Coordinates of N, CA and C and ligand atoms in Angstrom, one line a residue:
X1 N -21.5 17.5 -35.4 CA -21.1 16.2 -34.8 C -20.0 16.6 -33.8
X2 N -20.1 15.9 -32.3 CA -19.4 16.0 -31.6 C -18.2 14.8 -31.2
X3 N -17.1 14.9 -30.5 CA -16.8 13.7 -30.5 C -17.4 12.5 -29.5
X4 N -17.5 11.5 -29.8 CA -18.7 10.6 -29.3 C -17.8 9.8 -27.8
X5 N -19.0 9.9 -26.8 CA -18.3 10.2 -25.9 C -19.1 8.8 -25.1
X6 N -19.7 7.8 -25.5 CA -20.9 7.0 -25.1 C -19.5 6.1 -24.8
X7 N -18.5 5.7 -23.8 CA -18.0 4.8 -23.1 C -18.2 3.6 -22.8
X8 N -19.7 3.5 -22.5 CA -20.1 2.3 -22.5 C -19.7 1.2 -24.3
X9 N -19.8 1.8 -24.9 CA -19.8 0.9 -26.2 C -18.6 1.4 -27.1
X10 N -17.5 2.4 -27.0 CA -16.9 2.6 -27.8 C -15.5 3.8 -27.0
X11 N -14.5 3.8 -27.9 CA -13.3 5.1 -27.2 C -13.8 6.2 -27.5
X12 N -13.7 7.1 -26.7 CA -13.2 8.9 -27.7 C -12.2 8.8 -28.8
X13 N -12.6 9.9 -29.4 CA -11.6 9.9 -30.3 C -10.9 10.5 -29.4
X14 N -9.3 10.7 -30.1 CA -7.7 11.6 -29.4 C -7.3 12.0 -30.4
X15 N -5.9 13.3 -29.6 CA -5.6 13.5 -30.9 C -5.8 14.5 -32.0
X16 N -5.7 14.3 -33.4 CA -5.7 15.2 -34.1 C -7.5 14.9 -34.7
X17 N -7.6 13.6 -34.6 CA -9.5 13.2 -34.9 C -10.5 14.2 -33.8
X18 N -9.8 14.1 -32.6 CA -10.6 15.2 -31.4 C -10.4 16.2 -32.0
X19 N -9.4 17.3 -32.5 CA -9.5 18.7 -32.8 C -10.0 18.8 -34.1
X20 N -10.0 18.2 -34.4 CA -10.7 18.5 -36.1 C -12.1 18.4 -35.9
X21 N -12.7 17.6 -35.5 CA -13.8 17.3 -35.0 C -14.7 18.4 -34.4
X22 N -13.7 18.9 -33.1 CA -14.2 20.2 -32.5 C -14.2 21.4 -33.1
X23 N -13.0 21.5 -34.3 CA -13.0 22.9 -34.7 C -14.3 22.6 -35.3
X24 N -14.4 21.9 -36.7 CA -15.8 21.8 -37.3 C -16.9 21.9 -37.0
X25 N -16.7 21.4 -35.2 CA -18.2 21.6 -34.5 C -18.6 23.4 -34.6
X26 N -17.4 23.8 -33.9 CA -17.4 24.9 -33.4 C -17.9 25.9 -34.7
X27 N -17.4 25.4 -36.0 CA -18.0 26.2 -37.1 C -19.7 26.3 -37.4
X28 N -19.6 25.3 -37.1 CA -21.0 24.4 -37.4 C -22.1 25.4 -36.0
X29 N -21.7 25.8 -35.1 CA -22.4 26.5 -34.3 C -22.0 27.8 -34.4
X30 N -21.4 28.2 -34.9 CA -21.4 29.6 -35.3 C -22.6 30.1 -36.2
X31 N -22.7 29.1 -37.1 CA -23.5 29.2 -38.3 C -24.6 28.8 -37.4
X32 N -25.1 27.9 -36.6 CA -26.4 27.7 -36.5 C -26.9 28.6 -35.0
X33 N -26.1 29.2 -34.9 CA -26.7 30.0 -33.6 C -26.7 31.4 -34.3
X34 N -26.1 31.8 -35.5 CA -26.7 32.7 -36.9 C -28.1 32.7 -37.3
X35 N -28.0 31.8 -37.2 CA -29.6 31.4 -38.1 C -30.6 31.1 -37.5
X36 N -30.3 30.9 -35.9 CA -31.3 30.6 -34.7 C -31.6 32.6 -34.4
X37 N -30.9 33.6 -34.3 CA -30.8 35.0 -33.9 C -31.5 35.5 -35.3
X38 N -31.6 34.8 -36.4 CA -31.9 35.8 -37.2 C -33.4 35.1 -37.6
X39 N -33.5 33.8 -37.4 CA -35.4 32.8 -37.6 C -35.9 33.0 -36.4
X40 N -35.1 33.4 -35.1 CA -36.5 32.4 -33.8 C -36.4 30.9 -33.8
X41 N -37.6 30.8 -32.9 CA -37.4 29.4 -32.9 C -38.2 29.0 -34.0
X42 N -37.9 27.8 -34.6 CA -38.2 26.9 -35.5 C -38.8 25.5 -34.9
X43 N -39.7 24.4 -35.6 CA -39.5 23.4 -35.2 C -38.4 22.6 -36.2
X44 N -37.9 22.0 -35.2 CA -37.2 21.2 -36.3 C -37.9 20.3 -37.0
X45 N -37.6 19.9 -38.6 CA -38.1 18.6 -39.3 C -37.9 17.3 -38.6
X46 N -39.1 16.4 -38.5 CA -39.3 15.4 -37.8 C -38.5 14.3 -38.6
X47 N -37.9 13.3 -37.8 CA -36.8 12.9 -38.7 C -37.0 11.2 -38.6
X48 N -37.5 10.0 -39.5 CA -38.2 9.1 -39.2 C -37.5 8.1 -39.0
X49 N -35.8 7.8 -39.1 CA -35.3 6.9 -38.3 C -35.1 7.6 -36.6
X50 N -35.1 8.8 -36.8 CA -35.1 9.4 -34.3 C -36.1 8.8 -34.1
X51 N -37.5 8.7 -35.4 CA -38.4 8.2 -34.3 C -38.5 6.4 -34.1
X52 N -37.7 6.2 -35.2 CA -38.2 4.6 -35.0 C -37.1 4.3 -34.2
X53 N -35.9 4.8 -34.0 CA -34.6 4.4 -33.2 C -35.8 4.3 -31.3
X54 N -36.0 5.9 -31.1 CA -37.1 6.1 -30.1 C -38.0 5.0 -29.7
X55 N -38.6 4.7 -30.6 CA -40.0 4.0 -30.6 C -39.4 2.5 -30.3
X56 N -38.3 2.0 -31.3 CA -37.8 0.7 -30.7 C -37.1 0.7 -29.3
X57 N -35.8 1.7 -29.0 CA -35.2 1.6 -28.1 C -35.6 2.2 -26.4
X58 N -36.1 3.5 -26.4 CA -36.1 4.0 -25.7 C -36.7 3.6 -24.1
X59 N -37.9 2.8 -24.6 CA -38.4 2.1 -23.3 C -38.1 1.3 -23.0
X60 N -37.6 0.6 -23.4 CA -36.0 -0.6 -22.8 C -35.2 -0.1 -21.9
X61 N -35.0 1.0 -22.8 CA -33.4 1.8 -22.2 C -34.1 2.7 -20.5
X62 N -35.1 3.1 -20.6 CA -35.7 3.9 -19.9 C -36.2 2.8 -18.9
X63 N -36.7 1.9 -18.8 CA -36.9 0.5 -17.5 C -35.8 0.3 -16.9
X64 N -34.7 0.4 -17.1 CA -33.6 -0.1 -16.5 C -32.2 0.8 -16.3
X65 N -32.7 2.2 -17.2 CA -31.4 2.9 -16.4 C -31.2 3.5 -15.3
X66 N -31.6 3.4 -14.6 CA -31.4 4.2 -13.6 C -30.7 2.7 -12.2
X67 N -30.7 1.5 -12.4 CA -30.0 0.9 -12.0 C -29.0 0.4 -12.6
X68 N -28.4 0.6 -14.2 CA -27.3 0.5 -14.7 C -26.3 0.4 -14.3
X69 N -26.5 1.5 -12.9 CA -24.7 1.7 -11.8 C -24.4 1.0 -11.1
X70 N -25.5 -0.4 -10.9 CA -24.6 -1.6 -10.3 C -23.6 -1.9 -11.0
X71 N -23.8 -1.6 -12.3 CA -22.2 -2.4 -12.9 C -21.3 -1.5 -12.9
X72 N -21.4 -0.5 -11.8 CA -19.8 0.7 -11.7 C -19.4 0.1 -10.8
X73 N -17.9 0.6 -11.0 CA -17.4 -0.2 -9.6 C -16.1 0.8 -9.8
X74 N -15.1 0.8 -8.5 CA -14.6 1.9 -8.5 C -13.2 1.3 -8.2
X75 N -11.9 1.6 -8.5 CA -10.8 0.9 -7.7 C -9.6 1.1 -7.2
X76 N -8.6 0.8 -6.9 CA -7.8 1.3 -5.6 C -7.7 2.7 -5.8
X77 N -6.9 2.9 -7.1 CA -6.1 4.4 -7.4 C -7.4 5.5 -7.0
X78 N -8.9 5.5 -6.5 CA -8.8 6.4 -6.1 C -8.7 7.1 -5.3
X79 N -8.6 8.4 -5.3 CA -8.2 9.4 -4.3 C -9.1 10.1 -3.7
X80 N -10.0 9.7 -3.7 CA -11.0 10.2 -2.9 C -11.7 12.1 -2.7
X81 N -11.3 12.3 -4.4 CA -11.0 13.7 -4.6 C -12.5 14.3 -4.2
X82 N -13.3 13.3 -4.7 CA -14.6 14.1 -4.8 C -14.9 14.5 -6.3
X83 N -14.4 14.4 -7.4 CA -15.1 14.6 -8.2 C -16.4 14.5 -8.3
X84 N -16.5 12.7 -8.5 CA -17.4 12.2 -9.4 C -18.5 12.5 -8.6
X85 N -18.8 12.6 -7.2 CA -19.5 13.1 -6.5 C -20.5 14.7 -7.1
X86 N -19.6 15.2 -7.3 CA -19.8 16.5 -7.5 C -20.2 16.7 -8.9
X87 N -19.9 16.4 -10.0 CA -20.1 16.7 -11.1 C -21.3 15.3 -11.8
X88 N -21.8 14.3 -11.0 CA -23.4 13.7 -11.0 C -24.5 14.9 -11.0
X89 N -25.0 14.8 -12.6 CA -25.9 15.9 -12.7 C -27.7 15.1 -12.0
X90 N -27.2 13.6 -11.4 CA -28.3 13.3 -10.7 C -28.5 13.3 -9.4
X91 N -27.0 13.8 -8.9 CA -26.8 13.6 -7.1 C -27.0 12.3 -6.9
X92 N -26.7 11.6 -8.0 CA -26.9 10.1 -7.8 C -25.3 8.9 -6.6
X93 N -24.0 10.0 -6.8 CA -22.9 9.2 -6.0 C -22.8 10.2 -4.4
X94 N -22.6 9.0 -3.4 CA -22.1 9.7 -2.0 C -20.9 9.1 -2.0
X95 N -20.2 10.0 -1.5 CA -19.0 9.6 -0.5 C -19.0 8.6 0.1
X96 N -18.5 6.9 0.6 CA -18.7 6.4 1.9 C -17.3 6.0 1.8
X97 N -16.8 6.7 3.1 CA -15.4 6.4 3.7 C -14.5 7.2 2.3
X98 N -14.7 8.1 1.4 CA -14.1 8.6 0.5 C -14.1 7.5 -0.3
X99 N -15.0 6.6 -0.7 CA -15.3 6.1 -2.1 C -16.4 6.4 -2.7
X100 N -16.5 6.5 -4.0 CA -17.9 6.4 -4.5 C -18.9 5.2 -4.4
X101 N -20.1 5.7 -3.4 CA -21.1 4.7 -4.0 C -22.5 4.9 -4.8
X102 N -22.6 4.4 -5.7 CA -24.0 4.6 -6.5 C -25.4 4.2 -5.7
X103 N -26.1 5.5 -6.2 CA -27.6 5.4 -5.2 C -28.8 4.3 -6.0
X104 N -28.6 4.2 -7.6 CA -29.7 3.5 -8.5 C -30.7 4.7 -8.7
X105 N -29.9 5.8 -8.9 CA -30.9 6.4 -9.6 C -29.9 7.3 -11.2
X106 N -29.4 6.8 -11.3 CA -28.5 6.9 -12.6 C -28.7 7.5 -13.6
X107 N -28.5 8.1 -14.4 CA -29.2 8.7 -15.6 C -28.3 8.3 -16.9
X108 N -27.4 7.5 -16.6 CA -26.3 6.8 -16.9 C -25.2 7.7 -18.3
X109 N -25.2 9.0 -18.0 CA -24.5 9.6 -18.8 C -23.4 9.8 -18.9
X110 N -21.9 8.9 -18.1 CA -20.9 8.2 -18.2 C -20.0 9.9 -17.5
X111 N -21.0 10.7 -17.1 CA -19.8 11.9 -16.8 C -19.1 11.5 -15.6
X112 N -19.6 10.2 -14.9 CA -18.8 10.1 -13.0 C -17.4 9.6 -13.6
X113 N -17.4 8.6 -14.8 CA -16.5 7.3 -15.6 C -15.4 8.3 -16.5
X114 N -15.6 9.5 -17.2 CA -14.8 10.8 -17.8 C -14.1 11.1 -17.1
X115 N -14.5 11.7 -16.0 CA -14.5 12.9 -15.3 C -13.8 12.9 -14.2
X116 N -13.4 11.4 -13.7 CA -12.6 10.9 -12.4 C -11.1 11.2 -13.3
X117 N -10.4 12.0 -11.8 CA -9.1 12.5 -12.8 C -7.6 11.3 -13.1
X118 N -8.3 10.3 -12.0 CA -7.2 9.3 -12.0 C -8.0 7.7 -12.4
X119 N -9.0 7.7 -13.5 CA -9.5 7.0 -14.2 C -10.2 5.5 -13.5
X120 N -10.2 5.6 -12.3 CA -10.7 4.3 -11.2 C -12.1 4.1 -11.6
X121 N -12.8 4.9 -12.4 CA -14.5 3.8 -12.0 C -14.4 3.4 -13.5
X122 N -14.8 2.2 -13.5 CA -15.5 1.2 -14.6 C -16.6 1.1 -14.6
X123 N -17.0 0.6 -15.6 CA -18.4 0.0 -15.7 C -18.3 -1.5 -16.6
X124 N -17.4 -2.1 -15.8 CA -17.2 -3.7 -16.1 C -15.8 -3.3 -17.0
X125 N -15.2 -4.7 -17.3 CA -14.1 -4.7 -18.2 C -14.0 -3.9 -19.0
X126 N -15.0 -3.8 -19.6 CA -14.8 -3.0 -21.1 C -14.4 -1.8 -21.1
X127 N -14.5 -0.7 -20.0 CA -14.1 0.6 -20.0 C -12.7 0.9 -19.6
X128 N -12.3 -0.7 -19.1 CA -10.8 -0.3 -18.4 C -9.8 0.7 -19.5
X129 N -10.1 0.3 -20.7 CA -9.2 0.4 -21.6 C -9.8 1.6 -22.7
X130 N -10.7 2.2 -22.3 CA -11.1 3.5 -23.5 C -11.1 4.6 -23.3
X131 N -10.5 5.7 -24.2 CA -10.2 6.9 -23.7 C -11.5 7.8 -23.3
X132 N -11.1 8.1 -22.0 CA -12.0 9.4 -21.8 C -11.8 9.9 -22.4
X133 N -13.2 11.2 -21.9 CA -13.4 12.6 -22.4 C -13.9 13.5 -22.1
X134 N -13.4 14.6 -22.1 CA -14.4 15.8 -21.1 C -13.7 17.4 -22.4
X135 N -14.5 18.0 -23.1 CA -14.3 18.9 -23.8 C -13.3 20.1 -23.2
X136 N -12.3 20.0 -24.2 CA -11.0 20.9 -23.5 C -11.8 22.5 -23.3
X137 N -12.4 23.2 -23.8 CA -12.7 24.0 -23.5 C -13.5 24.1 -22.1
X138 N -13.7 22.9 -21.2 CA -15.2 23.0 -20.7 C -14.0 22.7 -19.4
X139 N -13.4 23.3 -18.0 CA -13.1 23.0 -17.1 C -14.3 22.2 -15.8
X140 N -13.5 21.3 -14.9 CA -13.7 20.5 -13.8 C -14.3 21.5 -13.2
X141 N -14.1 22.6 -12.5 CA -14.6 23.4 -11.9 C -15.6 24.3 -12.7
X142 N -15.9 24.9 -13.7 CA -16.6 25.5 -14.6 C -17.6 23.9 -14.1
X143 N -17.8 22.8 -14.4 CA -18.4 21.7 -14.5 C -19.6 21.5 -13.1
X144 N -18.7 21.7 -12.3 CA -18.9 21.7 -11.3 C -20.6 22.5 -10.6
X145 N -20.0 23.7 -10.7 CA -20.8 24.8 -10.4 C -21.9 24.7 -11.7
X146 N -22.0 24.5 -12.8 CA -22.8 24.7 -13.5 C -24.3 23.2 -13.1
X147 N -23.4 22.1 -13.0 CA -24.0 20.9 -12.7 C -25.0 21.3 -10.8
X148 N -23.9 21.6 -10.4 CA -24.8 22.0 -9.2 C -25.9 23.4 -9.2
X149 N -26.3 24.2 -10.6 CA -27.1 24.8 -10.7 C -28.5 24.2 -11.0
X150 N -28.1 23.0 -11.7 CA -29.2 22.3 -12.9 C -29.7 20.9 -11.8
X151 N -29.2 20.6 -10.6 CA -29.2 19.3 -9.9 C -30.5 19.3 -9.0
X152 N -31.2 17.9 -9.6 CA -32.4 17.7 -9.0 C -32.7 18.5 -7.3
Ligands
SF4_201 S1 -13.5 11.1 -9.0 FE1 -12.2 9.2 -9.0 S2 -10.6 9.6 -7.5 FE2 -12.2 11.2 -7.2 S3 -13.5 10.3 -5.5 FE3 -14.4 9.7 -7.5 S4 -13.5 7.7 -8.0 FE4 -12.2 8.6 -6.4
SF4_202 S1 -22.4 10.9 -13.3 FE1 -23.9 10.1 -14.8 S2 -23.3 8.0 -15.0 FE2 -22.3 8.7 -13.1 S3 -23.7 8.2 -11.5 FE3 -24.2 10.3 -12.2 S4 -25.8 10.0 -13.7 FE4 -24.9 8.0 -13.4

């Protein structure tokens, strides 16, 4: 388990809940990338609430995300750094006049809403006030370059 990072519905954890969380992770993948080097690949066991969660949610969620970013909106404090630009693993935000604008093609994985270093985009009221997150181990620039390898 990682710390839950879904903004749209809830805070990160902070704190000493964040590091505890990550060290555990971090054990927890020692061990299973052990067992991945010594089996191969495996299928995983099919697991029958993923599929009914899937089967109820998914095509809901899949009709309508990719215009979800009308409800971003961006505001004064930013600085026009270029992040969130840059670290859209959909190439979904441009620049106009050094603000973010969303294109509607979204994948809506809340990294533009993290990831801005001076916390300006929302996605309505509710985010004004929940703590980001972006994995201390994992740098802005490391982010960066990796996202522009993987980008449509
Ligand atoms: S990351 Fe934040 S400060 Fe930088 S351009 Fe985007 S909205 Fe503005
Ligand atoms: S970073 Fe994620 S949430 Fe933000 S515009 Fe790109 S795909 Fe959507």
């Amino acid at each position: 388990m990682m710390p839950g990072n879904y903004i749209l519905l809830y805070s990160s954890p902070t704190g000493e809940k964040r590091e505890k969380r990550l060290a555990i992770a971090d054990e927890q993948l020692t061990a299973i990338t052990g067992t991945i080097s010594r089996c191969g690949k495996q299928e995983l066991p099919s697991s029958l609430f993923a599929n009914l969660i899937h089967f109820l949610m998914y095509s809901r969620f899949a009709s309508h995300v990719h215009d979800d970013d009308r409800k971003f909106s961006v505001s004064d404090s930013c600085t026009s750094c270029g992040t969130c630009a840059a670290v859209c693993p959909a190439g979904n935000i441009e620049l106009v006049e050094g603000k973010p604008v969303w294109k509607h093609h979204c994948e809506l994985c809340c990294g533009c809403i993290h990831l801005c270093p001076v916390q300006a985009i929302q996605a309505g009221r509710s985010t004004e006030k929940r703590q980001r997150y972006r994995n201390p181990a994992v740098s802005i620039g490391d982010l960066k370059k990796e996202i522009l390898k993987g980008r449509p």
